[in-house]
Coordinates of C-alpha atoms in Angstrom, one line a residue:
Chain A
X30 CA 20.3 55.3 -11.3
X31 CA 18.8 58.2 -9.7
X32 CA 15.2 57.6 -11.5
X33 CA 15.9 53.8 -10.5
X34 CA 16.5 54.4 -7.0
X35 CA 13.6 57.2 -6.8
X36 CA 10.8 54.7 -8.3
X37 CA 12.1 51.9 -5.8
X38 CA 11.7 54.2 -2.8
X39 CA 8.5 55.5 -4.3
X40 CA 7.2 51.8 -4.8
X41 CA 8.1 50.8 -0.6
X42 CA 6.6 54.0 0.3
X43 CA 3.0 53.0 -2.3
X44 CA 3.2 50.0 -1.2
X45 CA 3.6 50.4 2.7
X46 CA 6.5 48.2 2.9
X47 CA 8.1 51.1 3.8
X48 CA 5.8 51.9 6.7
X49 CA 5.7 48.6 7.7
X50 CA 9.3 47.9 7.8
X51 CA 10.1 50.5 10.2
X52 CA 7.4 50.1 12.2
X53 CA 7.9 46.5 12.6
X54 CA 11.5 47.0 13.3
X55 CA 11.2 49.6 16.2
X56 CA 8.0 47.5 17.5
X57 CA 10.3 44.2 17.7
X58 CA 13.5 46.5 19.1
X59 CA 11.1 48.1 21.3
X60 CA 10.1 45.0 23.4
X61 CA 13.6 44.0 23.8
X62 CA 15.2 47.0 24.8
X63 CA 12.3 49.0 27.4
X64 CA 9.8 45.7 27.8
X65 CA 11.9 42.5 28.3
X66 CA 12.7 41.3 31.9
X67 CA 15.9 39.6 30.8
X68 CA 16.6 42.2 28.3
X69 CA 15.4 46.2 29.0
X70 CA 18.0 48.6 29.3
X71 CA 16.4 50.0 32.5
X72 CA 17.1 47.4 34.7
X73 CA 20.5 45.9 32.6
X74 CA 22.5 48.5 35.3
X75 CA 24.7 49.7 32.9
X76 CA 24.1 52.7 30.2
X77 CA 24.3 51.4 26.6
X78 CA 22.5 50.2 23.7
X79 CA 23.4 46.2 24.0
X80 CA 20.3 45.5 23.7
X81 CA 19.7 47.0 20.2
X82 CA 22.9 46.4 18.6
X83 CA 22.4 42.6 19.4
X84 CA 18.7 42.5 18.7
X85 CA 19.0 44.2 15.2
X86 CA 21.5 42.1 12.8
X87 CA 18.8 39.1 13.9
X88 CA 15.8 41.5 13.2
X89 CA 17.6 43.0 9.8
X90 CA 17.8 39.0 8.3
X91 CA 13.9 39.2 7.9
X92 CA 12.9 42.3 7.8
X93 CA 15.7 43.8 4.9
X94 CA 14.5 40.4 3.4
X95 CA 11.4 41.2 2.9
X96 CA 12.3 44.3 1.7
X97 CA 15.0 43.1 -1.3
X98 CA 13.0 39.9 -2.1
X99 CA 10.3 41.6 -4.4
X100 CA 13.2 43.9 -6.0
X101 CA 14.2 41.4 -9.0
X102 CA 11.7 38.4 -8.5
X103 CA 8.4 40.2 -9.5
X104 CA 9.7 42.2 -12.1
X105 CA 10.5 38.9 -13.6
X106 CA 7.0 37.9 -12.8
X107 CA 5.6 40.7 -14.2
X108 CA 7.5 40.8 -17.2
X109 CA 8.6 44.2 -16.2
X110 CA 12.2 43.7 -16.5
X111 CA 12.0 43.8 -19.7
X112 CA 10.7 47.3 -20.2
X113 CA 13.4 47.8 -17.8
X114 CA 16.3 46.6 -19.5
X115 CA 15.4 47.5 -23.3
X116 CA 15.9 50.8 -21.5
X117 CA 18.9 53.5 -22.7
X118 CA 20.2 52.1 -18.8
X119 CA 23.4 49.9 -17.7
X120 CA 22.6 46.4 -15.5
X121 CA 24.9 48.3 -13.4
X122 CA 22.3 51.1 -13.1
X123 CA 19.5 48.8 -12.2
X124 CA 21.2 47.6 -9.7
X125 CA 23.0 49.8 -8.0
X126 CA 19.5 51.9 -7.8
X127 CA 17.6 49.1 -7.0
X128 CA 20.7 48.7 -3.7
X129 CA 20.3 52.2 -2.9
X130 CA 17.0 52.6 -2.3
X131 CA 16.9 49.3 0.3
X132 CA 19.8 50.5 1.7
X133 CA 18.0 53.9 2.4
X134 CA 14.9 52.1 3.9
X135 CA 17.3 50.6 6.3
X136 CA 19.3 53.6 7.5
X137 CA 15.3 55.3 7.6
X138 CA 14.6 52.1 10.1
X139 CA 17.6 53.0 11.9
X140 CA 17.4 56.7 12.5
X141 CA 14.3 56.7 15.4
X142 CA 16.4 55.0 17.7
X143 CA 19.1 57.7 18.1
X144 CA 16.0 58.5 20.3
X145 CA 17.1 55.3 22.1
X146 CA 20.4 56.6 22.3
X147 CA 19.3 60.4 24.0
X148 CA 16.9 58.5 26.4
X149 CA 19.6 56.2 27.4
X150 CA 22.4 59.4 27.5
X151 CA 20.0 61.3 29.7
X152 CA 19.0 58.7 32.5
X153 CA 23.1 57.6 33.1
X154 CA 24.0 58.2 36.1
X155 CA 25.7 60.5 36.3
X156 CA 24.7 61.8 33.2
X157 CA 25.8 60.7 29.6
X158 CA 28.3 58.0 31.0
X159 CA 27.5 55.9 28.2
X160 CA 30.2 55.2 25.7
X161 CA 29.6 57.2 22.6
X162 CA 32.3 56.0 21.1
X163 CA 31.0 52.4 21.0
X164 CA 27.8 53.3 19.9
X165 CA 28.4 55.4 17.1
X166 CA 30.8 52.5 16.1
X167 CA 28.2 50.4 16.3
X168 CA 25.5 51.9 14.5
X169 CA 28.0 52.0 11.7
X170 CA 28.6 49.0 11.9
X171 CA 24.6 48.3 11.5
X172 CA 24.7 50.5 8.6
X173 CA 27.7 48.2 7.0
X174 CA 25.8 45.2 8.2
X175 CA 22.7 46.3 6.4
X176 CA 24.4 47.1 3.2
X177 CA 25.8 43.1 3.4
X178 CA 22.5 42.2 3.5
X179 CA 20.6 44.1 1.1
X180 CA 23.3 42.7 -1.2
X181 CA 22.9 39.4 -0.1
X182 CA 18.6 40.3 -0.7
X183 CA 19.1 41.4 -4.1
X184 CA 21.1 38.5 -4.9
X185 CA 19.0 36.0 -3.6
X186 CA 15.9 37.8 -6.0
X187 CA 17.8 37.8 -9.2
X188 CA 18.2 34.5 -8.7
X189 CA 14.3 33.4 -9.3
X190 CA 11.2 35.1 -9.9
X191 CA 9.7 33.5 -7.0
X192 CA 9.4 36.1 -4.2
X193 CA 8.9 33.4 -1.2
X194 CA 11.8 31.5 -2.6
X195 CA 13.8 34.5 -2.5
X196 CA 12.8 35.8 0.9
X197 CA 13.5 32.4 2.3
X198 CA 17.3 31.5 0.4
X199 CA 18.1 35.3 1.4
X200 CA 17.3 35.0 5.3
X201 CA 19.0 31.7 5.2
X202 CA 22.1 33.1 3.6
X203 CA 21.8 36.4 5.5
X204 CA 21.8 33.8 9.0
X205 CA 24.5 32.0 7.3
X206 CA 26.8 34.1 6.9
X207 CA 26.3 36.9 9.7
X208 CA 26.7 34.4 12.4
X209 CA 26.5 30.3 11.4
X210 CA 29.9 30.4 9.6
X211 CA 31.7 31.9 12.8
X212 CA 30.0 28.6 14.4
X213 CA 31.0 26.6 12.1
X214 CA 34.7 27.7 12.4
X215 CA 35.1 25.5 15.7
X216 CA 35.2 22.4 13.5
X217 CA 38.2 23.4 12.1
X218 CA 39.6 23.8 15.4
X219 CA 42.2 20.8 15.1
X220 CA 43.9 22.5 11.5
X221 CA 44.2 26.3 12.4
X222 CA 41.8 26.9 10.1
X223 CA 38.8 28.0 13.2
X224 CA 40.3 31.6 13.1
X225 CA 40.3 32.2 9.1
X226 CA 36.5 30.7 9.3
X227 CA 35.9 33.1 11.6
X228 CA 37.0 35.9 10.7
X229 CA 35.1 35.2 7.1
X230 CA 31.8 35.8 9.2
X231 CA 30.0 39.3 9.5
X232 CA 29.6 38.8 12.9
X233 CA 33.7 38.2 14.1
X234 CA 33.4 41.7 11.9
X235 CA 30.9 43.8 13.2
X236 CA 31.7 42.7 16.9
X237 CA 35.1 44.0 16.3
X238 CA 33.8 47.3 14.9
X239 CA 30.7 47.4 18.0
X240 CA 34.4 47.8 20.1
X241 CA 34.5 51.7 18.9
X242 CA 37.3 51.2 16.8
X243 CA 36.4 51.9 13.2
X244 CA 39.4 49.5 12.0
X245 CA 39.7 49.8 8.3
X246 CA 40.1 46.1 8.0
X247 CA 36.7 45.2 9.2
X248 CA 35.4 48.2 6.8
X249 CA 37.0 47.0 4.0
X250 CA 35.9 43.4 4.8
X251 CA 31.5 45.0 4.8
X252 CA 32.7 47.2 1.4
X253 CA 34.2 44.4 -0.5
X254 CA 31.6 41.8 0.7
X255 CA 28.2 43.7 -0.2
X256 CA 30.6 44.8 -4.3
X257 CA 31.0 40.4 -4.4
X258 CA 27.5 39.9 -3.7
X259 CA 26.3 42.8 -6.1
X260 CA 28.5 41.0 -8.6
X261 CA 26.9 37.8 -8.0
X262 CA 23.5 39.3 -8.4
X263 CA 24.6 41.6 -11.9
X264 CA 26.3 37.5 -12.7
X265 CA 22.4 36.0 -12.4
X266 CA 21.0 39.2 -13.7
X267 CA 23.3 39.5 -17.2
X268 CA 22.3 35.8 -17.7
X269 CA 19.2 36.2 -18.8
X270 CA 20.6 37.4 -22.1
X271 CA 22.0 33.8 -22.9
X272 CA 19.5 31.4 -21.3
Chain B
X15 CA 19.3 51.2 -43.5
X16 CA 17.3 52.2 -40.1
X17 CA 17.3 47.7 -39.2
X18 CA 20.0 45.5 -40.3
X19 CA 19.8 42.0 -39.7
X20 CA 22.5 39.6 -41.2
X21 CA 22.3 35.4 -40.4
X22 CA 20.7 35.9 -36.9
X23 CA 20.3 32.9 -34.6
X24 CA 19.3 32.2 -31.6
X25 CA 19.7 28.9 -29.5
X26 CA 17.1 28.0 -26.6
X27 CA 19.1 24.9 -25.0
X28 CA 19.2 22.9 -28.8
X29 CA 15.7 24.0 -30.1
X30 CA 16.4 26.6 -32.4
X31 CA 13.7 29.4 -32.6
X32 CA 15.8 31.8 -35.0
X33 CA 18.1 30.5 -37.5
X34 CA 20.4 32.3 -39.6
X35 CA 17.7 35.3 -41.1
X36 CA 18.6 38.3 -42.8
X37 CA 16.6 41.2 -43.4
X38 CA 17.2 45.0 -43.8
X39 CA 14.1 47.9 -43.3
X40 CA 14.9 51.1 -45.2
X41 CA 14.1 54.1 -42.6
X42 CA 9.8 54.9 -42.7
X43 CA 9.3 52.2 -43.5
X44 CA 6.0 49.8 -41.7
X45 CA 7.0 46.5 -41.4
X46 CA 4.5 43.4 -40.2
X47 CA 6.0 40.6 -38.8
X48 CA 3.9 38.0 -39.6
X49 CA 3.7 34.3 -38.4
X50 CA 2.0 31.5 -36.4
X51 CA 2.9 31.5 -32.7
X52 CA 6.5 30.4 -31.8
X53 CA 7.8 31.1 -35.0
X54 CA 10.1 33.1 -33.6
X55 CA 9.0 36.5 -34.1
X56 CA 9.0 37.3 -30.3
X57 CA 12.8 36.4 -30.3
X58 CA 14.1 38.2 -33.0
X59 CA 12.2 41.3 -31.7
X60 CA 14.0 40.2 -28.2
X61 CA 17.5 40.1 -29.9
X62 CA 16.3 43.9 -32.0
X63 CA 16.1 45.5 -28.3
X64 CA 18.9 43.5 -26.7
X65 CA 16.6 41.9 -24.4
X66 CA 18.6 38.6 -25.2
X67 CA 22.3 38.0 -27.3
X68 CA 22.3 36.0 -30.4
X69 CA 23.6 32.6 -30.8
X70 CA 25.3 34.0 -33.7
X71 CA 25.1 37.0 -36.7
X72 CA 24.6 40.7 -35.6
X73 CA 21.7 43.3 -35.9
X74 CA 22.5 47.1 -36.4
X75 CA 19.7 49.4 -35.3
X76 CA 20.8 53.0 -37.4
X77 CA 24.2 51.5 -38.2
X78 CA 24.7 50.3 -34.1
X79 CA 25.6 46.9 -33.4
X80 CA 23.1 46.3 -30.7
X81 CA 25.7 43.4 -29.1
X82 CA 28.4 46.3 -29.4
X83 CA 26.6 49.3 -28.0
X84 CA 23.2 48.7 -26.3
X85 CA 22.8 51.8 -24.8
X86 CA 23.0 53.0 -27.6
X87 CA 20.5 51.0 -29.6
X88 CA 18.2 51.0 -26.6
X89 CA 18.5 55.2 -26.9
X90 CA 16.9 55.1 -30.5
X91 CA 14.5 52.4 -30.1
X92 CA 11.1 52.5 -28.6
X93 CA 9.7 48.9 -27.6
X94 CA 6.3 47.7 -26.5
X95 CA 7.1 43.9 -25.4
X96 CA 4.5 41.1 -25.6
X97 CA 1.7 40.9 -22.9
X98 CA 2.8 44.6 -22.2
X99 CA 4.1 44.6 -18.9
X100 CA 3.4 47.5 -16.6
X101 CA 3.5 48.6 -13.3
X102 CA 0.5 48.0 -12.2
X103 CA 1.2 50.5 -8.7
X104 CA 2.0 53.1 -10.8
X105 CA 0.0 56.4 -11.6
X106 CA -0.2 57.1 -15.9
X107 CA 1.1 59.9 -15.6
X108 CA 3.9 58.9 -12.7
X109 CA 5.3 56.2 -15.3
X110 CA 5.1 58.0 -18.3
X111 CA 8.2 60.2 -16.5
X112 CA 10.0 57.4 -15.0
X113 CA 9.5 56.2 -18.7
X114 CA 10.9 59.7 -19.9
X115 CA 13.7 60.0 -17.4
X116 CA 14.9 56.2 -17.7
X117 CA 15.2 57.4 -21.8
X118 CA 16.8 60.0 -20.6
X119 CA 15.0 63.1 -21.6
X120 CA 15.6 66.3 -20.0
X121 CA 13.6 67.4 -16.7
X122 CA 12.5 70.6 -18.5
X123 CA 11.6 68.9 -22.1
X124 CA 9.4 65.7 -19.8
X125 CA 6.5 67.4 -18.7
X126 CA 6.0 68.4 -22.1
X127 CA 7.0 65.2 -23.8
X128 CA 4.8 63.7 -21.4
X129 CA 1.6 65.6 -22.1
X130 CA 2.3 65.7 -25.7
X131 CA 2.3 61.8 -25.2
X132 CA -0.7 61.4 -23.1
X133 CA -3.0 63.5 -26.4
X134 CA -0.8 61.8 -28.8
X135 CA -2.3 58.2 -27.7
X136 CA -5.8 59.5 -26.3
X137 CA -4.7 58.5 -22.3
X138 CA -6.3 62.0 -21.4
X139 CA -9.2 61.0 -19.7
X140 CA -7.2 57.9 -17.8
X141 CA -4.2 59.7 -17.0
X142 CA -4.9 60.9 -12.9
X143 CA -5.8 57.1 -12.3
X144 CA -3.7 54.5 -11.3
X145 CA -2.5 51.4 -14.3
X146 CA -4.3 48.8 -12.4
X147 CA -7.6 50.5 -12.9
X148 CA -7.3 51.1 -16.6
X149 CA -8.9 48.7 -19.3
X150 CA -6.6 46.6 -21.9
X151 CA -7.5 49.5 -24.3
X152 CA -6.2 51.8 -22.1
X153 CA -3.0 50.3 -20.6
X154 CA -2.4 49.1 -24.7
X155 CA -2.1 52.8 -25.5
X156 CA 0.1 53.6 -21.9
X157 CA 2.5 51.0 -23.5
X158 CA 2.7 52.6 -26.6
X159 CA 3.2 56.1 -25.2
X160 CA 5.7 54.8 -23.3
X161 CA 7.2 53.9 -26.2
X162 CA 6.9 56.8 -28.5
X163 CA 7.9 59.2 -25.5
X164 CA 11.2 59.5 -26.3
X165 CA 11.0 60.0 -30.0
X166 CA 13.0 56.7 -31.3
X167 CA 14.2 56.3 -34.8
X168 CA 12.6 53.0 -34.9
X169 CA 9.3 51.6 -33.0
X170 CA 9.3 47.5 -32.3
X171 CA 6.0 46.5 -31.4
X172 CA 5.3 43.0 -29.9
X173 CA 1.8 42.0 -31.1
X174 CA 0.1 45.7 -30.2
X175 CA -3.0 44.8 -30.7
X176 CA -3.7 41.2 -29.3
X177 CA -6.7 40.9 -26.7
X178 CA -8.4 43.8 -27.3
X179 CA -12.0 44.4 -29.1
X180 CA -12.7 45.5 -32.3
X181 CA -12.7 49.1 -31.8
X182 CA -10.3 49.6 -29.5
X183 CA -8.0 47.5 -32.4
X184 CA -9.2 50.0 -34.9
X185 CA -8.1 52.7 -32.4
X186 CA -4.5 51.2 -31.7
X187 CA -4.2 50.9 -35.9
X188 CA -4.5 54.3 -36.5
X189 CA -2.2 55.6 -33.7
X190 CA 0.2 52.8 -35.3
X191 CA -0.7 54.3 -38.5
X192 CA -0.4 57.9 -37.9
X193 CA 3.3 57.1 -35.8
X194 CA 4.5 55.4 -39.1
X195 CA 4.0 58.2 -41.4
X196 CA 7.4 59.4 -40.3
X197 CA 9.6 56.4 -38.3
X198 CA 10.0 52.8 -38.6
X199 CA 8.1 50.3 -37.1
X200 CA 8.5 46.9 -36.8
X201 CA 5.3 45.2 -35.7
X202 CA 4.2 41.6 -35.4
X203 CA 1.6 40.1 -34.8
X204 CA -0.4 37.1 -36.3
X205 CA -3.8 38.6 -37.4
X206 CA -3.7 39.4 -41.2
X207 CA -6.1 42.4 -41.9
X208 CA -3.5 44.1 -39.3
X209 CA -0.9 43.5 -42.1
X210 CA -3.5 44.9 -44.6
X211 CA -4.0 47.7 -42.7
X212 CA -1.0 49.4 -41.7
X213 CA 1.8 47.3 -43.1
X214 CA 3.8 48.3 -46.4
X215 CA 5.8 45.3 -46.0
X216 CA 5.2 42.3 -44.6
X217 CA 7.8 39.6 -43.8
X218 CA 6.4 36.3 -42.7
X219 CA 8.2 33.7 -40.3
X220 CA 7.4 30.4 -39.9
X221 CA 9.9 27.9 -37.6
X222 CA 12.6 30.4 -37.1
X223 CA 13.1 31.1 -41.1
X224 CA 11.8 33.8 -43.2
X225 CA 9.4 32.4 -45.6
X226 CA 8.1 35.3 -47.5
X227 CA 9.7 39.3 -47.8
X228 CA 7.3 41.2 -49.8
X229 CA 5.1 44.0 -50.1
X230 CA 1.8 43.4 -49.1
X231 CA 0.2 43.6 -52.6
X232 CA 2.6 41.2 -54.9
X233 CA 2.7 38.6 -51.5
X234 CA -0.6 37.8 -53.2
X235 CA 0.1 37.3 -56.6
X236 CA 3.7 35.6 -55.9
X237 CA 1.6 32.6 -55.0
X238 CA 1.1 29.5 -57.6
X239 CA -2.5 28.7 -55.7
X240 CA -5.5 31.1 -57.5
X241 CA -8.8 31.2 -56.0
X242 CA -12.3 30.7 -58.3
X243 CA -15.3 31.4 -56.9
X244 CA -17.8 29.2 -58.7
X245 CA -21.8 29.1 -58.4
X246 CA -24.3 26.6 -60.2
X247 CA -28.0 26.5 -60.4
X248 CA -28.1 23.2 -59.0
X249 CA -26.5 21.6 -56.1
X250 CA -22.9 20.0 -57.3
X251 CA -21.7 16.5 -56.7
X252 CA -18.8 17.6 -54.5
X253 CA -17.2 14.1 -54.5
X254 CA -16.7 14.3 -58.4
X255 CA -15.2 18.0 -58.0
X256 CA -12.4 17.0 -54.9
X257 CA -11.5 14.3 -57.7
X258 CA -10.8 16.9 -60.2
X259 CA -6.3 16.5 -60.3
X260 CA -5.9 20.3 -60.5
X261 CA -8.1 20.9 -57.3
X262 CA -6.3 21.4 -54.2
X263 CA -8.8 22.3 -51.8
X264 CA -12.5 23.2 -51.7
X265 CA -14.5 25.4 -49.6
X266 CA -17.5 24.7 -49.5
X267 CA -19.8 28.4 -49.4
X268 CA -23.7 27.6 -50.1
X269 CA -25.8 24.2 -50.8
X270 CA -24.6 25.8 -54.5
X271 CA -21.7 27.6 -54.4
X272 CA -18.5 27.1 -53.8
X273 CA -14.5 28.3 -53.4
X274 CA -12.1 26.5 -55.0
X275 CA -8.3 26.4 -54.6
X276 CA -6.2 25.4 -57.7
X277 CA -2.9 25.7 -58.9
X278 CA -4.5 25.7 -63.1
X279 CA -7.4 27.6 -63.1
X280 CA -7.7 27.4 -66.7
X281 CA -7.9 23.9 -67.0
X282 CA -10.0 23.9 -63.7
X283 CA -12.6 26.1 -65.5
X284 CA -12.7 23.8 -68.3
X285 CA -13.6 20.9 -66.7
X286 CA -15.8 22.7 -64.1
X287 CA -17.5 23.6 -67.4
X288 CA -17.6 20.0 -68.9
X289 CA -18.8 18.7 -65.7
X290 CA -21.6 20.9 -65.2
X291 CA -23.2 20.0 -69.1
X292 CA -22.4 16.3 -67.9
X293 CA -24.7 16.7 -65.3
X294 CA -27.3 18.9 -66.3
X295 CA -26.4 22.1 -64.0
X296 CA -26.1 25.5 -64.9
X297 CA -23.1 27.4 -64.0
X298 CA -24.2 30.7 -62.9
X299 CA -21.4 33.2 -61.9
X300 CA -17.6 32.6 -62.1
X301 CA -14.7 34.4 -60.6
X302 CA -11.2 34.6 -60.1
X303 CA -10.6 35.6 -55.8
X304 CA -7.8 37.5 -55.2
X305 CA -5.7 35.2 -52.6
X306 CA -6.2 37.1 -49.1
X307 CA -3.7 37.4 -47.0
X308 CA -4.8 34.9 -44.9
X309 CA -4.4 32.5 -47.9
X310 CA -0.9 33.4 -48.6
X311 CA -0.2 32.9 -44.9
X312 CA -1.8 29.3 -44.4
X313 CA 0.1 28.9 -47.7
X314 CA 3.6 29.9 -46.4
X315 CA 3.1 28.5 -42.5
X316 CA 1.6 25.0 -43.5
X317 CA 4.9 23.7 -45.0

């Protein structure tokens, strides 16, 4: 698994994907965080990183889909998947190698934002008034959300050998499962299912963890959500043998 | 037995790609897997390497069933897939090291093994380049090096020389012949000379069935068709020769010389001679030619 992980990471680095993803993420978040009048933290009046944690899931939808779209689609298109899967490694090792490589890249994109945390911490009046607990909770939430997105992206990529299709499918699935599902919940208002449907969306648990209480139920949701999509990826990936 | 295949079948939807084939390859043999495009060569190889699962039947490598223990089987085989897919944005050395790690070669062993393979396949002058920069011949060497890296017992090569120029073909064949000295090799091709040049044994497959399985020398003898080369003094009347009952095919080499395929050589010679006498023609030369593997191939796969 580690050889596949390191190969994927090298791939990100040598093809510039890593640098582009991290810079685009920081640029986009930086704009909202410090420049735009309506959202910037300086005029916000409160020492918080809300803007970062509000915007990051939306930016991630695009960036993580871009990171994962090639993982299986490209290997299928060029045929290298045949090389990879006739080596003495299991399908799970291939999938987990690619999963952790994607997740590590996402976490690396988050690390520079710790500087934002430090800035706000220093600028707060009095200094350090920022809600540290909620901030760390939000970071954990964002990392868990990232892992869900990576799993969704891998699944989309395993479905097709066309990277653009994988990207579009992945962005739609991420969007739907993050937020649209929760909004859909209003439809079930009358039949008492509203809460259950909303509970299924990523945003519901992300918001809950952002309050600063890392509830095992939420963590468990994220972990099982990721596991579910990795399982689906395994199913789709293994299908090649029988087609 | 290095490779044991019994009633292996593979269907794609309703189409049968491989139809219950069985064969065995003892260790140390170089076997040519011959057949027209779409005969089921690649599919068979993909089943042997565990890339696709058989619809029914079993394949064993070194006594291990591919479906039951694919990882163990993959450890024992080196595989060069058709079209030789490679990670083009990797460097030659980087790629071989990655492949070696995947094959489970230890860290200490790895560098030594990679360098040895670079020498063995003649990659030394290109070793520091990106794979995307290499010519087709060198890419093919990278593919071979990758397949050989972990000292596999069985080597499976799917069309290892397709698309190469004659010099490159000769070089790759030399490498294969050298490899074949101490391990089992199964290579697929539709080039006859390749089989004659490197293989001990030939398995001809057509439309998913094995139609011939023998040594290269025996295969030539087994066909009922025989070939006569004949040269007259002046041009013979082709139409008359074509009309003879024992003639199955006439090939005009020059105005006066012909190559005739027949099922009954003696009678053909007799009739041609009589015909020459009647037409006031003279037979200057005639001899039986050994059917080339190409003829054998055509004879087996045209049915």
